[in-house]
Short mmCIF file of C-alpha atoms in Angstrom, two decimals:
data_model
loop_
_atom_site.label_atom_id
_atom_site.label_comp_id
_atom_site.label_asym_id
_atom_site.label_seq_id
_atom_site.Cartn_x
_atom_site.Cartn_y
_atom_site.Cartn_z
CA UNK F 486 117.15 -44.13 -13.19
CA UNK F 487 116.03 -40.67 -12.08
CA UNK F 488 113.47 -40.52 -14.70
CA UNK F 489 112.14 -43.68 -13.24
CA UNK F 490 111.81 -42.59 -9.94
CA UNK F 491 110.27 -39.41 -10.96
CA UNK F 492 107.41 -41.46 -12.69
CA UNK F 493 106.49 -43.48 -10.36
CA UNK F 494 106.82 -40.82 -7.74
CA UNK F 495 103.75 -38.67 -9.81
CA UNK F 496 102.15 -42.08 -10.26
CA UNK F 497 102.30 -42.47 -6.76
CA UNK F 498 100.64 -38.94 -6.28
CA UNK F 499 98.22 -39.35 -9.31
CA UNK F 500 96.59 -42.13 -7.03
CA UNK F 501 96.89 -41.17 -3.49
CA UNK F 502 94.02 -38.67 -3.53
CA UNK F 503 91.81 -41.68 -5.13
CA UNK F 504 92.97 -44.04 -2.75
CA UNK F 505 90.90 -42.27 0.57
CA UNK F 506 87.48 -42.25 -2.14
CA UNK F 507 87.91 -46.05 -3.23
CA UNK F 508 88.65 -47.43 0.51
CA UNK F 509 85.35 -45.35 1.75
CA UNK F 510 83.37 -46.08 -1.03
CA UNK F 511 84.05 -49.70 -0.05
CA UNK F 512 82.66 -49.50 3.34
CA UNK F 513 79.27 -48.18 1.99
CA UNK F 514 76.95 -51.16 2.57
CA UNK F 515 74.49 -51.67 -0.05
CA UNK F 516 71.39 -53.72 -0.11
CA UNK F 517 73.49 -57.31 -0.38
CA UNK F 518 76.26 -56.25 2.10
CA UNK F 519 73.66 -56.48 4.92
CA UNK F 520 72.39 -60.00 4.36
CA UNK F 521 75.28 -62.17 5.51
CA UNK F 522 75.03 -60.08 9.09
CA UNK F 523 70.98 -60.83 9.17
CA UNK F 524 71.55 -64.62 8.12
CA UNK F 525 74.27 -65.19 10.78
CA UNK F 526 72.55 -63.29 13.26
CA UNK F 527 68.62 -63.10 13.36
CA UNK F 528 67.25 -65.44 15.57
CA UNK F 529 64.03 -66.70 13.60
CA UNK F 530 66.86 -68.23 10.76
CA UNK F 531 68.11 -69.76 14.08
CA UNK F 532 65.08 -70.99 15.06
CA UNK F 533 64.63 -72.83 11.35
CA UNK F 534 67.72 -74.04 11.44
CA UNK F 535 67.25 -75.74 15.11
CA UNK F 536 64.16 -77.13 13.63
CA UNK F 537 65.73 -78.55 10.66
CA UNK F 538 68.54 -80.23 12.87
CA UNK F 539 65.70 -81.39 14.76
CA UNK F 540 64.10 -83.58 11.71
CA UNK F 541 67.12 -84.69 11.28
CA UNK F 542 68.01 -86.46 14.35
CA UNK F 543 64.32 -87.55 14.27
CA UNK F 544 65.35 -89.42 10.83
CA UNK F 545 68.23 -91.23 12.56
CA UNK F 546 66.50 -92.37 15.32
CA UNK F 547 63.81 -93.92 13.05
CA UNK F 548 66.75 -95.29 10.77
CA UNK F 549 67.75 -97.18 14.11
CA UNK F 550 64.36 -98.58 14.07
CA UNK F 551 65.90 -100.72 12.05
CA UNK F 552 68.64 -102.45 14.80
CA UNK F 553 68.48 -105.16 17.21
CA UNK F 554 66.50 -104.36 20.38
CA UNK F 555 68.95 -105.14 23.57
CA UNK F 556 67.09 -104.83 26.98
CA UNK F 557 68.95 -105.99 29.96
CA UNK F 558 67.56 -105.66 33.64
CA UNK F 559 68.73 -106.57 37.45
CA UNK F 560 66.05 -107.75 40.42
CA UNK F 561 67.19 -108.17 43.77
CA UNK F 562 63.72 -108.93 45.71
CA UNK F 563 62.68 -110.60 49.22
CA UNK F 564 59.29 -112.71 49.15
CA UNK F 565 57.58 -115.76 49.42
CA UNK F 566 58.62 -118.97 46.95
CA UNK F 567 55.43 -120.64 45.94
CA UNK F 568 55.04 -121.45 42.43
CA UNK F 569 56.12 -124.09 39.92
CA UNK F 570 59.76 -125.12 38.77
CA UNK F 571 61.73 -123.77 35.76
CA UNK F 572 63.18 -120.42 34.11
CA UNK F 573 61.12 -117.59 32.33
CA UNK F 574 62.18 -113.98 31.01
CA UNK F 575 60.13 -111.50 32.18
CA UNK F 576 59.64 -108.03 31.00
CA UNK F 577 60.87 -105.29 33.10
CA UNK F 578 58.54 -104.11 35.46
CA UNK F 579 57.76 -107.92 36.33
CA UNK F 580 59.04 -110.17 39.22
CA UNK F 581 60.02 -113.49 39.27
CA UNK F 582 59.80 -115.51 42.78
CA UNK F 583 62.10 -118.57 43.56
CA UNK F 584 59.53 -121.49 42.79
CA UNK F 585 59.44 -124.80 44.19
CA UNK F 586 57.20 -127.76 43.48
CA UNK F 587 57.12 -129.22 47.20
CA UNK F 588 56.61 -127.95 50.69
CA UNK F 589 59.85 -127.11 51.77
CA UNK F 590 62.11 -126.97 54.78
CA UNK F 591 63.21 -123.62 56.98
CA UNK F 592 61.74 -120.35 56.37
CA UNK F 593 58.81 -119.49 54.74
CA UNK F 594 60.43 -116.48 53.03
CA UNK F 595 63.60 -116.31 50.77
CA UNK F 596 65.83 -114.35 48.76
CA UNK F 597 65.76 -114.07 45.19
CA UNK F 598 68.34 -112.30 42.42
CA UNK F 599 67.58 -112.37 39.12
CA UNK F 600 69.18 -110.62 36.10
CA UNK F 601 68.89 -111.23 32.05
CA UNK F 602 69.04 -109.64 28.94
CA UNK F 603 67.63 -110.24 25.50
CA UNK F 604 67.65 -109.26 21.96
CA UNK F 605 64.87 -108.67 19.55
CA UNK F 606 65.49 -108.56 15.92
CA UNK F 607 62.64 -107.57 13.28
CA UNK F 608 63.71 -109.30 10.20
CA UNK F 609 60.82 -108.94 8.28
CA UNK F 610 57.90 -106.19 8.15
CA UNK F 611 56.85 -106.57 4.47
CA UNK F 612 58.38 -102.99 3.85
CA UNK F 613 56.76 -100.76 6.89
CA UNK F 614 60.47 -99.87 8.52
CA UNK F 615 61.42 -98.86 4.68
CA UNK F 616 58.19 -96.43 4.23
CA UNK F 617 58.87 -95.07 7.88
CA UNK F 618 62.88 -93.99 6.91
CA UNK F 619 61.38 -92.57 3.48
CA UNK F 620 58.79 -90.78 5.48
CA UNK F 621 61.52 -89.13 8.23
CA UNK F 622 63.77 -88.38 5.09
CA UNK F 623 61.12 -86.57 3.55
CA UNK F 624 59.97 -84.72 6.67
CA UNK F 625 63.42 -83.58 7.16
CA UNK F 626 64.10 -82.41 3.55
CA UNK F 627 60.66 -80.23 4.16
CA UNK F 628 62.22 -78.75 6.92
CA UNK F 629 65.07 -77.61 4.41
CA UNK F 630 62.99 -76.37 2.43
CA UNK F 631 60.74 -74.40 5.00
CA UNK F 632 63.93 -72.67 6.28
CA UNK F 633 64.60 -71.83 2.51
CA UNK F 634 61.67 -70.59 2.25
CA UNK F 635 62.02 -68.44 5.80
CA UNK F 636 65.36 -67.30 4.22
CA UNK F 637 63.48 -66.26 0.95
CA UNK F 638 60.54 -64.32 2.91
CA UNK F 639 63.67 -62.81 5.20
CA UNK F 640 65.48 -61.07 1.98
CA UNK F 641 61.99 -59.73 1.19
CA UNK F 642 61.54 -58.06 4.32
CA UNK F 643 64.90 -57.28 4.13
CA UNK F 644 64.31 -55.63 0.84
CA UNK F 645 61.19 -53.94 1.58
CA UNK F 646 62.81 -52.09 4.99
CA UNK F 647 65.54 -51.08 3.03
CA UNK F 648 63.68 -49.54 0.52
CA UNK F 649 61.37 -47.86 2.66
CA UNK F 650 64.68 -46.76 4.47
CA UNK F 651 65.63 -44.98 1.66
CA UNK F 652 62.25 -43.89 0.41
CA UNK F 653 61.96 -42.12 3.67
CA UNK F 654 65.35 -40.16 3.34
CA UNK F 655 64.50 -39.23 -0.38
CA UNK F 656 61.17 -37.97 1.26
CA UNK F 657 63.03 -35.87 3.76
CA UNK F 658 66.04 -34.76 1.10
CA UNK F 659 62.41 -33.91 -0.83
CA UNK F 660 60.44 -32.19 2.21
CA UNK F 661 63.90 -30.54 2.91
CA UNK F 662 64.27 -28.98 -0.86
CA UNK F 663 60.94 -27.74 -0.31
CA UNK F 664 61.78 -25.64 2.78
CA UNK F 665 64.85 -24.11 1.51
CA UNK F 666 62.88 -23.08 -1.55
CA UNK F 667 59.89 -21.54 0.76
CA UNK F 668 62.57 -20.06 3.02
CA UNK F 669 63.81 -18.42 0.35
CA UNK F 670 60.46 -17.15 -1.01
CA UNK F 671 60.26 -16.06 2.57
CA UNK F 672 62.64 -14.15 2.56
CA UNK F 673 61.86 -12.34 -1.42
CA UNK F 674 58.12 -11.43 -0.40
CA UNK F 675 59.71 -9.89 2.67
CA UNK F 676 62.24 -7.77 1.22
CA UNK F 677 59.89 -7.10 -1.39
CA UNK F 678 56.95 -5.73 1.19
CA UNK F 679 59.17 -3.52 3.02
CA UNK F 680 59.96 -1.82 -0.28
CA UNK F 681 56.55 -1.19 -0.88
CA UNK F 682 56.88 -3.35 -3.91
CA UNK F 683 54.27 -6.03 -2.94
CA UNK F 684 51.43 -6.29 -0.09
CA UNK F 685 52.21 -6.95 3.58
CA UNK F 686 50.10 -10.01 3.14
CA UNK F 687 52.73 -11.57 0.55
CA UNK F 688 54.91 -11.89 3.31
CA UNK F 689 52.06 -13.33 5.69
CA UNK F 690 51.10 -15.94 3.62
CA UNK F 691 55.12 -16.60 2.45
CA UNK F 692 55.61 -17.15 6.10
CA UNK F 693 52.80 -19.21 6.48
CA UNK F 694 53.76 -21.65 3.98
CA UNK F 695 57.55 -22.14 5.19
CA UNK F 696 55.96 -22.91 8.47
CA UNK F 697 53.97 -25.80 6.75
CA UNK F 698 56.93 -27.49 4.87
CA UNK F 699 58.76 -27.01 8.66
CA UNK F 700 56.35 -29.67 10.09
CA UNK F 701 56.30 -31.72 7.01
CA UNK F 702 60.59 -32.02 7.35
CA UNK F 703 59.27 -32.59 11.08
CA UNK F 704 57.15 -35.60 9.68
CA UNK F 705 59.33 -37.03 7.70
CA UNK F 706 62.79 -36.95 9.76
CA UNK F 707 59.93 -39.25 11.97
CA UNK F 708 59.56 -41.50 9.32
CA UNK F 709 63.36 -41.66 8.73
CA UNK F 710 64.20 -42.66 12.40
CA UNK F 711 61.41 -45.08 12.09
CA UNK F 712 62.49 -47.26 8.93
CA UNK F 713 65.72 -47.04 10.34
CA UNK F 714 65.32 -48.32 13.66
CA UNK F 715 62.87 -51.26 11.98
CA UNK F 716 65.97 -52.17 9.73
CA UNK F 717 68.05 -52.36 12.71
CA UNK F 718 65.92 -54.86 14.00
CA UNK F 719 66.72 -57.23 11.30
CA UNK F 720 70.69 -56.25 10.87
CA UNK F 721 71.35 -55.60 14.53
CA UNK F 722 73.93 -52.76 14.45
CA UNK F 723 74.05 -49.35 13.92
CA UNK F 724 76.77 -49.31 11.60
CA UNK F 725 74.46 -49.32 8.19
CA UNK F 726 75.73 -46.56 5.75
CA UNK F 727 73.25 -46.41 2.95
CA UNK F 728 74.28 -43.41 1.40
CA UNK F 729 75.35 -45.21 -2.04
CA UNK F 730 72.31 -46.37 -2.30
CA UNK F 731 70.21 -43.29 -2.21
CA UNK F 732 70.88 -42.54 -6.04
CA UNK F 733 70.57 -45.95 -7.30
CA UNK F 734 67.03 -45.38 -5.69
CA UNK F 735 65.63 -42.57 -7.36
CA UNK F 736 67.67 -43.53 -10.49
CA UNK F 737 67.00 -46.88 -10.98
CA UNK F 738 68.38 -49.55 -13.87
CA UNK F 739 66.00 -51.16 -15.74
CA UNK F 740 66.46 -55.03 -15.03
CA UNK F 741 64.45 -56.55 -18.23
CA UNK F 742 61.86 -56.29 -20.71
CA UNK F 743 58.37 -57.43 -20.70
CA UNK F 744 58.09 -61.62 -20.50
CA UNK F 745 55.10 -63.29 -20.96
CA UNK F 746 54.02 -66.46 -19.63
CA UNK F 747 56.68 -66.34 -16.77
CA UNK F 748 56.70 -69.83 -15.43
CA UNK F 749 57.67 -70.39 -11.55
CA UNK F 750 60.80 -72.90 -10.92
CA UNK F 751 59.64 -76.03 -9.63
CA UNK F 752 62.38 -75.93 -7.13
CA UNK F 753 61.12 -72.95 -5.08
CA UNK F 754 61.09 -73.64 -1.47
CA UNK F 755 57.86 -72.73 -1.12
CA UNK F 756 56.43 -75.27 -3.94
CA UNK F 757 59.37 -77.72 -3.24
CA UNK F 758 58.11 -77.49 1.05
CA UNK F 759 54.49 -78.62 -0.09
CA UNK F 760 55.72 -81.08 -2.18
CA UNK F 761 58.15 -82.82 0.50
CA UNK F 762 55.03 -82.08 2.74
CA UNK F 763 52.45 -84.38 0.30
CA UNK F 764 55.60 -87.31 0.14
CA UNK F 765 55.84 -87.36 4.23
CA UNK F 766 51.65 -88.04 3.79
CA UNK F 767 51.98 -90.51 1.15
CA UNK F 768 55.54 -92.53 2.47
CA UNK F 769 53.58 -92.38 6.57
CA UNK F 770 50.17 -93.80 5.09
CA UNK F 771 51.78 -96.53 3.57
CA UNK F 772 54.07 -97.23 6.62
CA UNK F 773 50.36 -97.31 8.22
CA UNK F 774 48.70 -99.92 6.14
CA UNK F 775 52.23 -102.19 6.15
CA UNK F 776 51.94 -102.00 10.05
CA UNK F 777 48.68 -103.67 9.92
CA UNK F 778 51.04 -106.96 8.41
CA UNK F 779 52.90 -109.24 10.87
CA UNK F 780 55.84 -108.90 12.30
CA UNK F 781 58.46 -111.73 12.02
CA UNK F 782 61.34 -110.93 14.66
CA UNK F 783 64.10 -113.04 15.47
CA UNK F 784 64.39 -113.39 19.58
CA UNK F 785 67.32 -114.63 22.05
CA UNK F 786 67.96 -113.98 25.33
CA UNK F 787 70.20 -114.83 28.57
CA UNK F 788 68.80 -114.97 32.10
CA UNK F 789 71.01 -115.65 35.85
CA UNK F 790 68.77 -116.65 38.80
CA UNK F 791 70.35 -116.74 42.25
CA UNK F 792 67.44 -118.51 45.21
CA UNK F 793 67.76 -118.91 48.67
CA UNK F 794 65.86 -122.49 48.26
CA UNK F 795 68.40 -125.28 47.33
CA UNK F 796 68.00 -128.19 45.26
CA UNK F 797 67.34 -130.77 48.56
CA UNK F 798 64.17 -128.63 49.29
CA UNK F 799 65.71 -126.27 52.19
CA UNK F 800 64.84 -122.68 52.59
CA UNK F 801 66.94 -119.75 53.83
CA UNK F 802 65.88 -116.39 54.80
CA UNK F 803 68.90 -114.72 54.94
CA UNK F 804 69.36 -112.17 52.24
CA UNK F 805 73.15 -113.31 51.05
CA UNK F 806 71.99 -117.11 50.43
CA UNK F 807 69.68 -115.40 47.52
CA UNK F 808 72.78 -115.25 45.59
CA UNK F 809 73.06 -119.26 45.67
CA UNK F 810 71.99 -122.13 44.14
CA UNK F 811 72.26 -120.42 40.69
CA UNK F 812 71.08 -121.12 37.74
CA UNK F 813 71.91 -120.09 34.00
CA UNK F 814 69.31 -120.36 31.23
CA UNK F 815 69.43 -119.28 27.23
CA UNK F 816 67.28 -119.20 24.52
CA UNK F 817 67.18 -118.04 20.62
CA UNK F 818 64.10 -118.52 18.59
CA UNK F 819 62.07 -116.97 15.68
CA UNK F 820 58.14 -114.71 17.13
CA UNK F 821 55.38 -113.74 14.34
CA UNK F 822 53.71 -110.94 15.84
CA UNK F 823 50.27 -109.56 14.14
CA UNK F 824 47.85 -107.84 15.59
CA UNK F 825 44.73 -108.71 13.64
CA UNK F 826 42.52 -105.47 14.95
CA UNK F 827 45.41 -102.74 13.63
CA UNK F 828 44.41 -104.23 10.19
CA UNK F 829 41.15 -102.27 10.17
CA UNK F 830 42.35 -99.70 12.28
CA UNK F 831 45.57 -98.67 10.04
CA UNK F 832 43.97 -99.30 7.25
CA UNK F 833 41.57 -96.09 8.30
CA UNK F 834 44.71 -94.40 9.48
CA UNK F 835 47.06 -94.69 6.15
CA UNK F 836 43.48 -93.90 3.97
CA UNK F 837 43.62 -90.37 6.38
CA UNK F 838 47.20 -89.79 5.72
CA UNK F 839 46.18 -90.53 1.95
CA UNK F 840 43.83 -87.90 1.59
CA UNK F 841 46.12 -85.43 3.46
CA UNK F 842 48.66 -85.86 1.03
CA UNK F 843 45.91 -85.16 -1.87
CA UNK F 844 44.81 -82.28 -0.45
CA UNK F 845 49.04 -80.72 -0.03
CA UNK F 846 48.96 -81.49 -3.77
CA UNK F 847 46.00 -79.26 -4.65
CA UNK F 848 47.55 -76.68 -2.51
CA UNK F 849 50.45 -76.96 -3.69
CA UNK F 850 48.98 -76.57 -7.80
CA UNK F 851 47.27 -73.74 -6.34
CA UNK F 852 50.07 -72.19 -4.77
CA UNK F 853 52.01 -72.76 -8.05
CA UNK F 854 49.42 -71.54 -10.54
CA UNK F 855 48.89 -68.14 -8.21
CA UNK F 856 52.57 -67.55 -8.38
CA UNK F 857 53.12 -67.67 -11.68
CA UNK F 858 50.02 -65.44 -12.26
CA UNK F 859 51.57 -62.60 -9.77
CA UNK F 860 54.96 -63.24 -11.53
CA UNK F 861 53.66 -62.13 -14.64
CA UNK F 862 51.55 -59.41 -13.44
CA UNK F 863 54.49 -58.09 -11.42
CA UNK F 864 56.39 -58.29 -14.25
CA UNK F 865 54.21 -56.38 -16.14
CA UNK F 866 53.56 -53.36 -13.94
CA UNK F 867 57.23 -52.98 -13.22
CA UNK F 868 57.94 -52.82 -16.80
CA UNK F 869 55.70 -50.00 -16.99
CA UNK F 870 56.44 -48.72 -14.07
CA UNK F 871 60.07 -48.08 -15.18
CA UNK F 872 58.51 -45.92 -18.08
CA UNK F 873 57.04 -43.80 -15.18
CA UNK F 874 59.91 -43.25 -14.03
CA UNK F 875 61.49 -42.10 -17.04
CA UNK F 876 59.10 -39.95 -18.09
CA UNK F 877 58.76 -38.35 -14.34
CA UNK F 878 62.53 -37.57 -14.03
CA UNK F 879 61.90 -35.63 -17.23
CA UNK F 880 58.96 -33.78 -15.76
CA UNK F 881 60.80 -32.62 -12.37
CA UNK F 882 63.94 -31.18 -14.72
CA UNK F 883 61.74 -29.30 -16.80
CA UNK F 884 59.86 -28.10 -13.41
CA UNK F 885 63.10 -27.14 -11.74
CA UNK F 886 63.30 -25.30 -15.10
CA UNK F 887 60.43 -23.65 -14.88
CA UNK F 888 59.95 -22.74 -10.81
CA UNK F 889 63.71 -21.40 -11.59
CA UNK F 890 61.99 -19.23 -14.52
CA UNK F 891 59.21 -17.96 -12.49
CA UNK F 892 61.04 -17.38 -8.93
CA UNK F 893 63.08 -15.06 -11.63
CA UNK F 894 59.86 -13.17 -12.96
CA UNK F 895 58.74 -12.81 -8.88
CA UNK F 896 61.68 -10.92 -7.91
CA UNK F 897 60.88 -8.46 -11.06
CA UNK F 898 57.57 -7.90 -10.17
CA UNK F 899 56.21 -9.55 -12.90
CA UNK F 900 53.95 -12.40 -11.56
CA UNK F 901 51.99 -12.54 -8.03
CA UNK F 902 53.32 -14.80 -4.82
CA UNK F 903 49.90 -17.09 -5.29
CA UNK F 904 51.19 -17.93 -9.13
CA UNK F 905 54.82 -18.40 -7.69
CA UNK F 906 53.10 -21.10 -5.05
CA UNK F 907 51.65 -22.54 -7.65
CA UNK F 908 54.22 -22.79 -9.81
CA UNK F 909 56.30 -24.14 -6.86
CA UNK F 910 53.20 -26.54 -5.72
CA UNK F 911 53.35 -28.45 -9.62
CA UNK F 912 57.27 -28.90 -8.70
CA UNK F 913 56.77 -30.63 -5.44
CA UNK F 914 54.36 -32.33 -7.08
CA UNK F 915 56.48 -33.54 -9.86
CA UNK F 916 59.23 -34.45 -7.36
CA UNK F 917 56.81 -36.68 -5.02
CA UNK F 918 55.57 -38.58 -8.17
CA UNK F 919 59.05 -39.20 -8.94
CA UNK F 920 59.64 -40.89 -5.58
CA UNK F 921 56.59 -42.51 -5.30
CA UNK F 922 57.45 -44.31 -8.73
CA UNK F 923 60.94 -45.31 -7.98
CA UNK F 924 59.49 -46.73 -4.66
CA UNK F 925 56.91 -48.62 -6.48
CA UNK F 926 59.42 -50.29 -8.76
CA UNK F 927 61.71 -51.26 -6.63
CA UNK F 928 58.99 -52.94 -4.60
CA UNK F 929 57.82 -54.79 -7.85
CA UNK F 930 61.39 -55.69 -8.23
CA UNK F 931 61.61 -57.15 -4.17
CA UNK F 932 58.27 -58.88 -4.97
CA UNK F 933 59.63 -60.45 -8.05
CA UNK F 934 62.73 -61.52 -6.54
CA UNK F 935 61.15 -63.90 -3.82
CA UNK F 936 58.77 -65.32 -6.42
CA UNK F 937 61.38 -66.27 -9.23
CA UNK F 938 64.18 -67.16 -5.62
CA UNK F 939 66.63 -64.74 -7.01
CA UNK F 940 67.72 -61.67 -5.04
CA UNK F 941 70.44 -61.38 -7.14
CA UNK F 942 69.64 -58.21 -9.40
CA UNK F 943 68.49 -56.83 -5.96
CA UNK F 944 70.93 -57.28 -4.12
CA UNK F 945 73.62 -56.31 -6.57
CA UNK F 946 71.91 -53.32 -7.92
CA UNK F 947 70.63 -51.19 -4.64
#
């Protein structure tokens, strides 16, 4: 039993001091942490997403296109009674007056209430309701994928301020390096001139250069601030630790070998936006032409009509008695409707719509074919672009080498400051090429990602 405890008391002390490490390693956001922040939050994904609720009321409503029209209206009016006998339904917006088919007796004005309602049903329209519901359908699935695409273009961005986050603090960690190294060249050439071991002007031009690399840090810390205050923009917090990302940045994986002949998906919301774009064309051009056919519609309708002139031919002007003498009238029937001039006229519309929908499809084969060719070219430089980087991580180790070699021969007298500088100058220059690379490849890499609609490796890997 003691034994026991004694184990799993050194267990317990063989993980504590990890413990602290893992919990703060987990609160270091990386590239794909951020997103779910920027989708909740940024307000042009809110704006898509609006739109796309938008298109897809605007389907129902059409789909209701397809239900019984119910109108129903109340007149109360005051006026004069001339006209002929019997019942009518009129619009809303028109009157009716109490008619009478002889000269009557009492006043020559009379009240007059009036209410109906009706139904019209469109039973057949040889197929234009059923084009119009494709047609909102298919506007509303472009809207799906036009805030898919949005998203897509979003993670780019994303990607890109990220990056140029982090290539900006590699560039300051870089400027930095070079100041401390200058400082302490600075420092040499002056301990060396007030030995009497080198010139006075050594230590001048020493000076000089540490001033230099002080305004580039200067430049750079600029730069930082910047990319970090653009990324904010998108994430909307301060809290963004990015500090496990910094070595995955100048050390980057390599994600694959060369392809050839990368082929885009036909499902990318770009491609799959144009495409839903060149149905809405085709589906609302045929809804066109089939409007141009009549319109059978099944009709029925109830009216009440309260007059202030009675059956025996008297008159009242009072204003309750237009609530007598009532009458009750129905009717149901079957109405073609076809309006011979929108056959000419739709026909020119739909032909319009036609030739929109031609020209989305040539975009959209154009879009397609200038994808794929960036995919593979993108492909293709990053794949070589990783080689760069190989080959320049070698060359700054073997500088650092090197400078460390020469700064050595300095102190001794052996070499001059101006081949030192130099020495030092090839070093920076190594280092900067380094950057630059791993900058350029992860760039390829964002690029990539929104052509082929996988962030994934991205995401996961920076």
């Amino acid at each position: 039993m003691i034994k026991h405890m004694v184990a799993t008391t050194l267990l317990w002390l063989a993980i504590a001091p990890v413990l602290p490490t893992y919990g703060q390693q987990q609160k270091e956001n990386t590239l794909g942490s951020l997103w779910p922040k920027v989708e909740e939050n940024y307000p042009g994904l809110g704006a898509k997403n609006n739109a796309m609720d938008a298109a897809k009321l605007h389907a129902r409503a059409v789909k209701s296109g397809i239900l019984p029209q119910i109108k129903t209206q109340v007149q109360n009016t005051y006026g004069t009674y001339e006209g002929s006998a019997g019942a009518f339904f009129p619009q809303p917006g028109f009157f009716n007056v109490s008619g009478a088919p002889n000269a009557l007796d009492g006043s020559n004005m009379a009240a007059n209430s009036f209410g109906s309602a009706t139904i019209e049903w469109e039973l057949f329209s040889f197929g234009r309701l059923t084009k119009e519901n494709e047609a909102a359908d298919a506007l509303f699935e472009k809207k799906v994928s036009e805030k898919d695409a949005y998203a897509l273009n979003l993670k780019k961005t994303l990607s890109e301020r990220y990056i140029t986050l982090l290539y900006n603090d590699a560039k300051l960690a870089w400027s930095k390096a070079n100041t401390e190294r200058l400082d302490d060249i600075r420092k040499i050439s002056s301990g060396l001139a007030a030995s009497g071991l080198k010139p006075a002007a050594d230590s001048l031009l020493a000076s000089s250069s540490y001033i230099q690399a002080l305004g580039e840090y200067d430049k750079w810390s600029g730069n930082k601030n910047a990319s970090f205050i653009k990324l904010q923009e998108l994430y909307g917090s301060e809290g963004i630790s990015y500090s496990a990302s910094t070595h995955r940045f100048s050390n980057p994986m390599e994600k694959h070998g060369l392809k050839i002949d990368q082929k885009i998906t036909p499902s990318h919301p770009l491609l799959n936006a144009l495409d839903k774009q060149s149905q809405y064309y085709t589906l609302s051009g045929e809804a066109q032409k089939r409007a141009a056919m009549p319109s059978l519609r099944l009709l029925g309708g109830y009216a009440y009509r309260g007059t202030g002139v009675s059956a025996t031919g008297n008159s009242s002007g009072a204003w309750k008695n237009g609530f007598n003498n009532s009458t009750n009238n129905m009717l149901i029937g079957i109405g073609l409707t076809w309006n011979i001039t929108n056959i000419y006229t739709n026909r020119l519309k739909g032909e319009g719509l036609f030739k929109e929908a031609i020209s989305t499809k040539l975009l959209h084969a154009q879009y397609e074919q200038a994808m794929e060719a960036d995919l593979s070219a993108s492909q293709t430089k990053s794949f070589w672009q990783y080689k760069q980087i190989q080959k320049s991580e070698l060359a700054v180790r073997q500088a650092q080498d090197a400078y460390a070699m020469y700064l050595a021969r300095y102190k001794s007298g052996l070499i001059s400051l101006s081949e030192l500088l130099q020495i030092r100058i090839l070093l920076e220059q190594a280092e900067n090429n380094h950057i630059e690379a791993s900058r350029s490849y992860w760039l390829l890499l964002a690029y990539e990602s929104e052509l082929t609609a996988d962030f994934d490796y991205l995401f996961n890997n920076l």
